[in-house]
PDB file of C-alpha atoms in Angstrom:
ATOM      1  CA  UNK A  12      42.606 102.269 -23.267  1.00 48.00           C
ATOM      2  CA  UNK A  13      46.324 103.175 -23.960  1.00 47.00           C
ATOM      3  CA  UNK A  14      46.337 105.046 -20.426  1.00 52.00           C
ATOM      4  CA  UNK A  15      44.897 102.249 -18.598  1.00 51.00           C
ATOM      5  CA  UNK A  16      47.811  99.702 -20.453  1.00 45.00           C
ATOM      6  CA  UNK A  17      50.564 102.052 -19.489  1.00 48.00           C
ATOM      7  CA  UNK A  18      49.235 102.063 -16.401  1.00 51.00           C
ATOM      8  CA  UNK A  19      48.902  98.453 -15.381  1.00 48.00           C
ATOM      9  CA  UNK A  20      52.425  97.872 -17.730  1.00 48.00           C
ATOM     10  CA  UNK A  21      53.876 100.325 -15.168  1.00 48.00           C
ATOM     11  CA  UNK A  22      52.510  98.373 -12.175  1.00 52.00           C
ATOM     12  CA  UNK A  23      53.650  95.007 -13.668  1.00 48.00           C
ATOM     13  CA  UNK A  24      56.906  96.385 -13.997  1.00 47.00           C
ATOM     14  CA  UNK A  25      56.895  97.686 -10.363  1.00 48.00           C
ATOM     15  CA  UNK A  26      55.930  94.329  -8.475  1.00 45.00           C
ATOM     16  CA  UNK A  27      58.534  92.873 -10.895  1.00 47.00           C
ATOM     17  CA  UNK A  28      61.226  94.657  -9.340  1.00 45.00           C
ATOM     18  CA  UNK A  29      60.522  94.390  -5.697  1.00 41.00           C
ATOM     19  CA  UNK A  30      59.974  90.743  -6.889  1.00 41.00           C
ATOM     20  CA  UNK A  31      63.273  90.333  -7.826  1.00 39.00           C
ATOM     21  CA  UNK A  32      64.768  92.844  -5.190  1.00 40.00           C
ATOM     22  CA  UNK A  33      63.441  90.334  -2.906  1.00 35.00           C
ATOM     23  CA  UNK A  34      65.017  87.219  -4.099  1.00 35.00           C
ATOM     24  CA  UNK A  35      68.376  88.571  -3.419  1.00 36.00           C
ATOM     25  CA  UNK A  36      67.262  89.625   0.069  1.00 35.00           C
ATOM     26  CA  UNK A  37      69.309  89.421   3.414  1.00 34.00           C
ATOM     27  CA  UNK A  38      69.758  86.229   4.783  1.00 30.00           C
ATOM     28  CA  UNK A  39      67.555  86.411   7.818  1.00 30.00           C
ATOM     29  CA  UNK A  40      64.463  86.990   5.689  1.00 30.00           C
ATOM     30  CA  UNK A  41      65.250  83.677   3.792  1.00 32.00           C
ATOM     31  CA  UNK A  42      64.503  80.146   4.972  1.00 37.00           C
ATOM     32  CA  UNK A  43      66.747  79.016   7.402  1.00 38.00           C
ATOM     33  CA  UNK A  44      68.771  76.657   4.365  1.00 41.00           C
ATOM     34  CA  UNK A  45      72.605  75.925   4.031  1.00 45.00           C
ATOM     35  CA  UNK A  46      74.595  77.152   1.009  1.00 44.00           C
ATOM     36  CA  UNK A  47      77.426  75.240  -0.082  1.00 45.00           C
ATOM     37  CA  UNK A  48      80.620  77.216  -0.838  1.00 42.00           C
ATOM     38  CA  UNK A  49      81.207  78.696  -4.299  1.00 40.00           C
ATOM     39  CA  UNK A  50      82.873  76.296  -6.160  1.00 39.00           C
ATOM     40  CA  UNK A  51      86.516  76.664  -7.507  1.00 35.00           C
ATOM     41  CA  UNK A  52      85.766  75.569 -11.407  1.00 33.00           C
ATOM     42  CA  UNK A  53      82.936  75.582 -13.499  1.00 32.00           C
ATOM     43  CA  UNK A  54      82.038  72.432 -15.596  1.00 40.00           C
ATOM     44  CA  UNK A  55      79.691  72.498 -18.868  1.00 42.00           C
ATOM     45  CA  UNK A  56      76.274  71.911 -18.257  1.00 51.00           C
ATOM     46  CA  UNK A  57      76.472  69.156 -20.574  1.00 52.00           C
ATOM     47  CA  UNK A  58      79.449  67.488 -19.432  1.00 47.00           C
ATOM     48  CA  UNK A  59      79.524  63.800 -19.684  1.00 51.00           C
ATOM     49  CA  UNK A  60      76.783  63.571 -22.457  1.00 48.00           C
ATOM     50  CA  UNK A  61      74.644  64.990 -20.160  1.00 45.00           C
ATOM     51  CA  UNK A  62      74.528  62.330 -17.518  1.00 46.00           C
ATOM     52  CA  UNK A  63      75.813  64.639 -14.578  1.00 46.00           C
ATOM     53  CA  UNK A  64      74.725  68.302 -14.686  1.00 55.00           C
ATOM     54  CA  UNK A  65      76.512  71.056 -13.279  1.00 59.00           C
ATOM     55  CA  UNK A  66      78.175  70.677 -10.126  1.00 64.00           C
ATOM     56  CA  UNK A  67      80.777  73.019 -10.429  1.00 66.00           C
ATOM     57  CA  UNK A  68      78.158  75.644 -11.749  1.00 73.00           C
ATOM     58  CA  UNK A  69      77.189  78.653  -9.770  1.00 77.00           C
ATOM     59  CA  UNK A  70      74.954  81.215 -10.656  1.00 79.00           C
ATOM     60  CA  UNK A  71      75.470  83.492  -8.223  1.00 81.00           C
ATOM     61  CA  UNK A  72      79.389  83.509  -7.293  1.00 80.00           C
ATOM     62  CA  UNK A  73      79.325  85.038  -4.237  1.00 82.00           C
ATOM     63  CA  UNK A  74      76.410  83.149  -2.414  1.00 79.00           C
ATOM     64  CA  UNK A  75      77.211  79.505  -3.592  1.00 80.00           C
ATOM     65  CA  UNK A  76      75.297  77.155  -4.331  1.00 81.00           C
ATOM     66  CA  UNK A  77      72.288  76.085  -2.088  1.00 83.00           C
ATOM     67  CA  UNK A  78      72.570  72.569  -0.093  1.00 83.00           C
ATOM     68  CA  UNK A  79      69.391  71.395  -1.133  1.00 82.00           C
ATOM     69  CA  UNK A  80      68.840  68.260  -2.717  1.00 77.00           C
ATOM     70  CA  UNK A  81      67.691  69.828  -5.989  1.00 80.00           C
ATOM     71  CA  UNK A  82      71.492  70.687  -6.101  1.00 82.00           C
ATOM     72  CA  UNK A  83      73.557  67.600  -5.865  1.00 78.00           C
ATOM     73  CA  UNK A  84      74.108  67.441  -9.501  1.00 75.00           C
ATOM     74  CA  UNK A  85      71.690  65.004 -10.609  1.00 78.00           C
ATOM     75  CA  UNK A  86      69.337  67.267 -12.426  1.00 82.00           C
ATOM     76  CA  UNK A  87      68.571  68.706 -15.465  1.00 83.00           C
ATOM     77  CA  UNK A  88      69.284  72.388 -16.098  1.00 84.00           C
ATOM     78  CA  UNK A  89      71.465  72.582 -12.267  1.00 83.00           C
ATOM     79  CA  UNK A  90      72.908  76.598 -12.266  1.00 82.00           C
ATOM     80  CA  UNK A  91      73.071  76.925  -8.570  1.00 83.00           C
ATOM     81  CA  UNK A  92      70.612  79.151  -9.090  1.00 86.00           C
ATOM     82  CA  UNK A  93      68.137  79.240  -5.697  1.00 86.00           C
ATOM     83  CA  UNK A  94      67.990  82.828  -4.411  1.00 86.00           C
ATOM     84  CA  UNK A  95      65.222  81.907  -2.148  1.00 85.00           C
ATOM     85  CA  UNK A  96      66.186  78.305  -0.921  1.00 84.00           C
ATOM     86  CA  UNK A  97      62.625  76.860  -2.337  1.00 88.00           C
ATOM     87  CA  UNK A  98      64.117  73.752  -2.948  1.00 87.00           C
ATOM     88  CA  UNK A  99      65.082  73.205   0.232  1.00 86.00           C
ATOM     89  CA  UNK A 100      61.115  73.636   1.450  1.00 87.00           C
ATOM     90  CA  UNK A 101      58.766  71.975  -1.086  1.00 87.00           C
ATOM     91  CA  UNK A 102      59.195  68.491  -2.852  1.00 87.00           C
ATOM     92  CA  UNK A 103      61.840  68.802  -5.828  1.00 88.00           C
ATOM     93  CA  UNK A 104      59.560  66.417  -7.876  1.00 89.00           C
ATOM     94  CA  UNK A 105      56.542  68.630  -7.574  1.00 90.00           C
ATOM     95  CA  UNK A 106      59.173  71.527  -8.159  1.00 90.00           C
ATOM     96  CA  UNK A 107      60.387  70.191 -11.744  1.00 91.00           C
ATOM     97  CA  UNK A 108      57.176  68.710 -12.783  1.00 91.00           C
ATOM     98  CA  UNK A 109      55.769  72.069 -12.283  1.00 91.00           C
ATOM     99  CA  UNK A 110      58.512  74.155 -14.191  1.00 93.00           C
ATOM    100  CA  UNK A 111      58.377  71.645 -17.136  1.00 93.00           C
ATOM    101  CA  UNK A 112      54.413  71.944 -17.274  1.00 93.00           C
ATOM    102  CA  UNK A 113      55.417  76.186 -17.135  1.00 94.00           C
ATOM    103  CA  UNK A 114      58.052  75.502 -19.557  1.00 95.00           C
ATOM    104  CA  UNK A 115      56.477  73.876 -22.421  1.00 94.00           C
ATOM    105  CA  UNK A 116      53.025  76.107 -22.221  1.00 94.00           C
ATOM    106  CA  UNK A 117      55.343  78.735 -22.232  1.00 95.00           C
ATOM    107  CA  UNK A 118      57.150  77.615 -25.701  1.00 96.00           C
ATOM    108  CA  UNK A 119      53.980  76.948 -27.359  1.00 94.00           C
ATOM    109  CA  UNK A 120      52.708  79.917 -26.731  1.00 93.00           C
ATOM    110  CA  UNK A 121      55.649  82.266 -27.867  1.00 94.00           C
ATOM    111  CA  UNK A 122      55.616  80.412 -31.021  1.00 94.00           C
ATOM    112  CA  UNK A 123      51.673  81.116 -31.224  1.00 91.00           C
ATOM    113  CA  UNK A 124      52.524  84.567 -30.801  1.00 91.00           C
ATOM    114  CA  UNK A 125      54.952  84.759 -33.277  1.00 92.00           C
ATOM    115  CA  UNK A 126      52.679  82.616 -35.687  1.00 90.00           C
ATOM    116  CA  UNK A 127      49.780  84.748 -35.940  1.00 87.00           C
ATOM    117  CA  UNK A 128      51.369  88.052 -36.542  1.00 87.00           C
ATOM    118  CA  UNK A 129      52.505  85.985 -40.199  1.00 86.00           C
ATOM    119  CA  UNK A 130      49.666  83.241 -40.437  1.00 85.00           C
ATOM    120  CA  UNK A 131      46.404  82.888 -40.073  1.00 80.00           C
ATOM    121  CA  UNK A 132      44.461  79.004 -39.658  1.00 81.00           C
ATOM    122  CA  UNK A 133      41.890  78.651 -42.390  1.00 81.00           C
ATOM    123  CA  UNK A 134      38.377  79.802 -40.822  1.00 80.00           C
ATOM    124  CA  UNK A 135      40.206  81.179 -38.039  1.00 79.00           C
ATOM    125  CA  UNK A 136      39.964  84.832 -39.061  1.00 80.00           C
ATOM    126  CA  UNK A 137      36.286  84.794 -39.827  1.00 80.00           C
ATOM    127  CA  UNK A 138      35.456  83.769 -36.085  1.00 81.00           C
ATOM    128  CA  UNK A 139      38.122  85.880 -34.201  1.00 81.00           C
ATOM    129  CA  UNK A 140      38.796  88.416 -37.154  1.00 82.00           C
ATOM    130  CA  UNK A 141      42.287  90.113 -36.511  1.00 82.00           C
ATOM    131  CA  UNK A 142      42.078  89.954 -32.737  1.00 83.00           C
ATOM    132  CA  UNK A 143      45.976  89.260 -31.002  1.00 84.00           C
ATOM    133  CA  UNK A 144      47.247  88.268 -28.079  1.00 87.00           C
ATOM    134  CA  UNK A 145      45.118  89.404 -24.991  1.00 86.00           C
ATOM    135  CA  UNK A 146      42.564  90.758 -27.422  1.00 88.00           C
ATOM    136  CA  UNK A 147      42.421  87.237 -28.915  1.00 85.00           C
ATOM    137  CA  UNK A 148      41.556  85.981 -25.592  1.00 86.00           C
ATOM    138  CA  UNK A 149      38.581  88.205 -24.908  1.00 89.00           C
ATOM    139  CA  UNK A 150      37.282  87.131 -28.252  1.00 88.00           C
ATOM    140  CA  UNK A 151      37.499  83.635 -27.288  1.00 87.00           C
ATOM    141  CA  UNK A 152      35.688  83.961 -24.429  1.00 89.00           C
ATOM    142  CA  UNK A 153      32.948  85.969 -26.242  1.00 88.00           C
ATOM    143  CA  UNK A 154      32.748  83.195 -28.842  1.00 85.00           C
ATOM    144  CA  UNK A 155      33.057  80.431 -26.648  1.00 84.00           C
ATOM    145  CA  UNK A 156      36.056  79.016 -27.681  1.00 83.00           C
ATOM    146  CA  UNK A 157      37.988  79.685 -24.640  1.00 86.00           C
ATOM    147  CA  UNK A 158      35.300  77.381 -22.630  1.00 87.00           C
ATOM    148  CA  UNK A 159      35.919  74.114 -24.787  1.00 87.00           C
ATOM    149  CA  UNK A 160      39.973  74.935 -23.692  1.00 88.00           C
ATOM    150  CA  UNK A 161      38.998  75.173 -20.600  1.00 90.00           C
ATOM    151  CA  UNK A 162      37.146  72.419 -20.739  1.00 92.00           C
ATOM    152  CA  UNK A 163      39.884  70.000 -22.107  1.00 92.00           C
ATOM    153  CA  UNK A 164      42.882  71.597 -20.325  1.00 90.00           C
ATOM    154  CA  UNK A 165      40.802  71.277 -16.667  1.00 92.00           C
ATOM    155  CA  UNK A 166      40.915  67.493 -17.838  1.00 91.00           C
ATOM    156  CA  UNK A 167      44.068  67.215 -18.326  1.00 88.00           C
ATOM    157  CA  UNK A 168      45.415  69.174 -15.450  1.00 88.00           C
ATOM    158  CA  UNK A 169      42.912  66.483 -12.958  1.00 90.00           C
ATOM    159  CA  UNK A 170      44.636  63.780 -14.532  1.00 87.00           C
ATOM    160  CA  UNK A 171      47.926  65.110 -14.408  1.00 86.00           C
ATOM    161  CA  UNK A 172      47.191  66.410 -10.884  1.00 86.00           C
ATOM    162  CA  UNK A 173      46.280  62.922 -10.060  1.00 85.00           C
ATOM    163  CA  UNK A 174      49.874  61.352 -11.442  1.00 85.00           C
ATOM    164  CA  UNK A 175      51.576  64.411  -9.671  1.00 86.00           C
ATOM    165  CA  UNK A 176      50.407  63.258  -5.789  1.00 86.00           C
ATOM    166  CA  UNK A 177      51.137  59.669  -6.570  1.00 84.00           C
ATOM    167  CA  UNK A 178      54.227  60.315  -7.635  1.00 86.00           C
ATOM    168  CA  UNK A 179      55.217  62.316  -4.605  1.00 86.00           C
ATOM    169  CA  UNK A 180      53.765  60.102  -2.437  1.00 85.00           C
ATOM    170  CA  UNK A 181      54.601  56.664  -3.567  1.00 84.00           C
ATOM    171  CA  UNK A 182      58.219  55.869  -3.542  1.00 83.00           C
ATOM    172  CA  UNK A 183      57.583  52.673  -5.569  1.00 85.00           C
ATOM    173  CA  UNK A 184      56.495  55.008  -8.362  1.00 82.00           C
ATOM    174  CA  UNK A 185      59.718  55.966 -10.849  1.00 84.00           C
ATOM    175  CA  UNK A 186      58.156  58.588 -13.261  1.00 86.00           C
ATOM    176  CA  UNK A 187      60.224  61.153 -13.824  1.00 86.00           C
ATOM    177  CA  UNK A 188      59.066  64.664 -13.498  1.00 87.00           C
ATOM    178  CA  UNK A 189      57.516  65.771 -16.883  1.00 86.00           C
ATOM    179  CA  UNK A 190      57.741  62.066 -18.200  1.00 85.00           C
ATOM    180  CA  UNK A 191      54.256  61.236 -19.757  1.00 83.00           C
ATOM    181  CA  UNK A 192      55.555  58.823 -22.103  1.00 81.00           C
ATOM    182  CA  UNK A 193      54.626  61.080 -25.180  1.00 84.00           C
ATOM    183  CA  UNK A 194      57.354  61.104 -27.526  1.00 84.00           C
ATOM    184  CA  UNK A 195      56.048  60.215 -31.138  1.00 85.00           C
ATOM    185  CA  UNK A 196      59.453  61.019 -32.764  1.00 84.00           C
ATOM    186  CA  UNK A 197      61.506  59.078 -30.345  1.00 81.00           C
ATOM    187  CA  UNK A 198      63.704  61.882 -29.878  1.00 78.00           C
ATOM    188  CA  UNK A 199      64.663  61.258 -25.910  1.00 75.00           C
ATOM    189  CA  UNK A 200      65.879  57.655 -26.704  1.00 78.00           C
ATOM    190  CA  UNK A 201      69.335  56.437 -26.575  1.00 75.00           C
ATOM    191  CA  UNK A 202      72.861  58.050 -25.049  1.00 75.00           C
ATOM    192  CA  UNK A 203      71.501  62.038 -26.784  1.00 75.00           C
ATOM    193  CA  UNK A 204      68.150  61.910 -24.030  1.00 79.00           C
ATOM    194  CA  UNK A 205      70.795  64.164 -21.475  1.00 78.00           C
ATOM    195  CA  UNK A 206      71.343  66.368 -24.394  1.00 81.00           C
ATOM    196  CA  UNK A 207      67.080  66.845 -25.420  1.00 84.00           C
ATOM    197  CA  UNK A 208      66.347  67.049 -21.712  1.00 86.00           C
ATOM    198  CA  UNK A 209      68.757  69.690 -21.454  1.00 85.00           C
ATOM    199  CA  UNK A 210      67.782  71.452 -24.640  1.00 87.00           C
ATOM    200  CA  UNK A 211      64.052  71.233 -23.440  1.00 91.00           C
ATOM    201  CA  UNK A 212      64.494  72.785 -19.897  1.00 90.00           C
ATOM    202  CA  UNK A 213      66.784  76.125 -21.296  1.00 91.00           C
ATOM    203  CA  UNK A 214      64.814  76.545 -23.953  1.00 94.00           C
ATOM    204  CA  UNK A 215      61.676  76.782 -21.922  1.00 95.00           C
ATOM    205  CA  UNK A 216      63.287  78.527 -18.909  1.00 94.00           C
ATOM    206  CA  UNK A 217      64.272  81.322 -22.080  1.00 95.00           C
ATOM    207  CA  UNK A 218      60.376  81.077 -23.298  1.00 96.00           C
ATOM    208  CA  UNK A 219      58.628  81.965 -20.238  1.00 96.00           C
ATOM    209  CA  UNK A 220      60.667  84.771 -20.414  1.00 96.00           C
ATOM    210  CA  UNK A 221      60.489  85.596 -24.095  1.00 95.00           C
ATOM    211  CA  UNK A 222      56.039  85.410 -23.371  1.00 95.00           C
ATOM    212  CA  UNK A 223      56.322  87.502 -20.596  1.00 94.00           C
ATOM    213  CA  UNK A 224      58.022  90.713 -22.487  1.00 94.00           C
ATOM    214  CA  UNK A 225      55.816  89.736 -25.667  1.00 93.00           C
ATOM    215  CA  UNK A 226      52.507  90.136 -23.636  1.00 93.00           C
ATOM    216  CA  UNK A 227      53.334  93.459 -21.988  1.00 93.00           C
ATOM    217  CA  UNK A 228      54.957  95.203 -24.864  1.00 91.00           C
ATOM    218  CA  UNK A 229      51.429  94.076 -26.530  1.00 90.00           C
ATOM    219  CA  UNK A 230      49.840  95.668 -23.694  1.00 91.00           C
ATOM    220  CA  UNK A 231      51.814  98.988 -24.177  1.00 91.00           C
ATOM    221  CA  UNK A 232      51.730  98.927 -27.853  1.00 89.00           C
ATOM    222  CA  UNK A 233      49.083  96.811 -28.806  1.00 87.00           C
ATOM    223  CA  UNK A 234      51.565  95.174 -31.985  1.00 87.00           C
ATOM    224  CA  UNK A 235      52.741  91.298 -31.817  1.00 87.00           C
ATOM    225  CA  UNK A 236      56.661  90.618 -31.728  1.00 89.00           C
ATOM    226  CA  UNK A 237      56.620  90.659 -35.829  1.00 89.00           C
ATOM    227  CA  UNK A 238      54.563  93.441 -36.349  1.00 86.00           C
ATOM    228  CA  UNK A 239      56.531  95.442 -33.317  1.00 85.00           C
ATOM    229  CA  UNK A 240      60.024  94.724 -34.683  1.00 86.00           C
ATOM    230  CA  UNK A 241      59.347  95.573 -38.804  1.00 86.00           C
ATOM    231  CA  UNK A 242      57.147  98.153 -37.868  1.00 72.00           C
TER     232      UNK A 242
END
């Protein structure tokens, strides 16, 4: 079992780097997309409470930023950062909804993973016993948990699929991206809303990272991110 991790850890690793060898690929391989000029100053991504996002910001100095309109300084979480000029090929609205969507599975589930190397839910453990992570998973699916998620989730996603088309479609509509008007705590009213939206699209960007090294250091190792740092 510990062969076959390292093994597919290794090839993970390996399409992960030509992956990202690729993104910073010559020009001619790229869609045919402007890029404006580097800019001359950098601005805070929350300047003006958050109302206008980085303009002056580029990611990658020497490329500029792209001239898409994902770029014109409107939205959230604007780096400059567009190695591949998607924005300038697919609809930015079905571009953000989707990274939100990645963004905030991604945050729940690092703080599962980090929950259930110190917690357990009462009842939990006598179902799934001390299964983790991937493990956890196949134990779902052998208990049938995993089918009422999928269940619910496929549900939700038809719904949400459903809001997604209209909203690229229909001009009339103005939903934001991500906006499902769930917000029990009322935290995205009033002139700090740049500053949450903000907060909520770094964070996220930072979690689908953070679950991505947590899974495949489970794979190699077969210990949480608790249990792998104290031991």
């Amino acid at each position: 079992r510990d062969a076959s991790a390292l093994a597919l850890a290794k090839s993970t690793i390996l399409l992960g780097s030509l992956g990202a060898a690729a993104a910073f690929a010559p020009g001619a391989m790229l869609p045919a997309t402007a890029r404006r000029a580097p800019a001359t100053s950098t601005k805070m991504q929350l300047w003006d409470n958050g109302k206008s996002q980085g303009t002056g910001v580029t990611a990658i100095p020497f490329a500029g930023r792209p001239d898409t309109p994902a770029f014109d300084g409107t939205w959230v979480g604007d780096t400059g950062f567009d190695p591949l000029c998607i924005s300038g090929n697919l609809d930015m609205k079905f571009l953000r909804e989707a990274e939100l969507k990645h963004c905030r599975v991604a945050m729940l589930a690092t703080a599962g993973a980090i929950v259930q190397d110190v917690a357990s839910f009462p009842g939990a453990k006598s179902i799934l016993g001390d299964a983790k992570m991937t493990a956890l998973h196949d134990v779902a699916v052998e208990k049938g948990s995993m089918g009422q998620m999928l269940f619910w989730i496929g549900g939700f996603e038809l719904i949400g699929g459903a809001a997604l088309l209209q909203m690229c479609t229909d001009d009339s509509i103005t939903r934001a991206p991500g906006d499902y008007g769930f917000d029990p705590l009322g935290l995205g009213k009033g002139e700090g809303r740049g500053r949450m939206e903000l907060a909520e699209i770094k964070n996220g960007r930072l979690a689908m990272i953070a679950i991505g090294g947590i899974i495949h250091h489970y794979l190699i190792t077969g210990k949480g991110p608790i249990e792998l740092i104290t031991g």
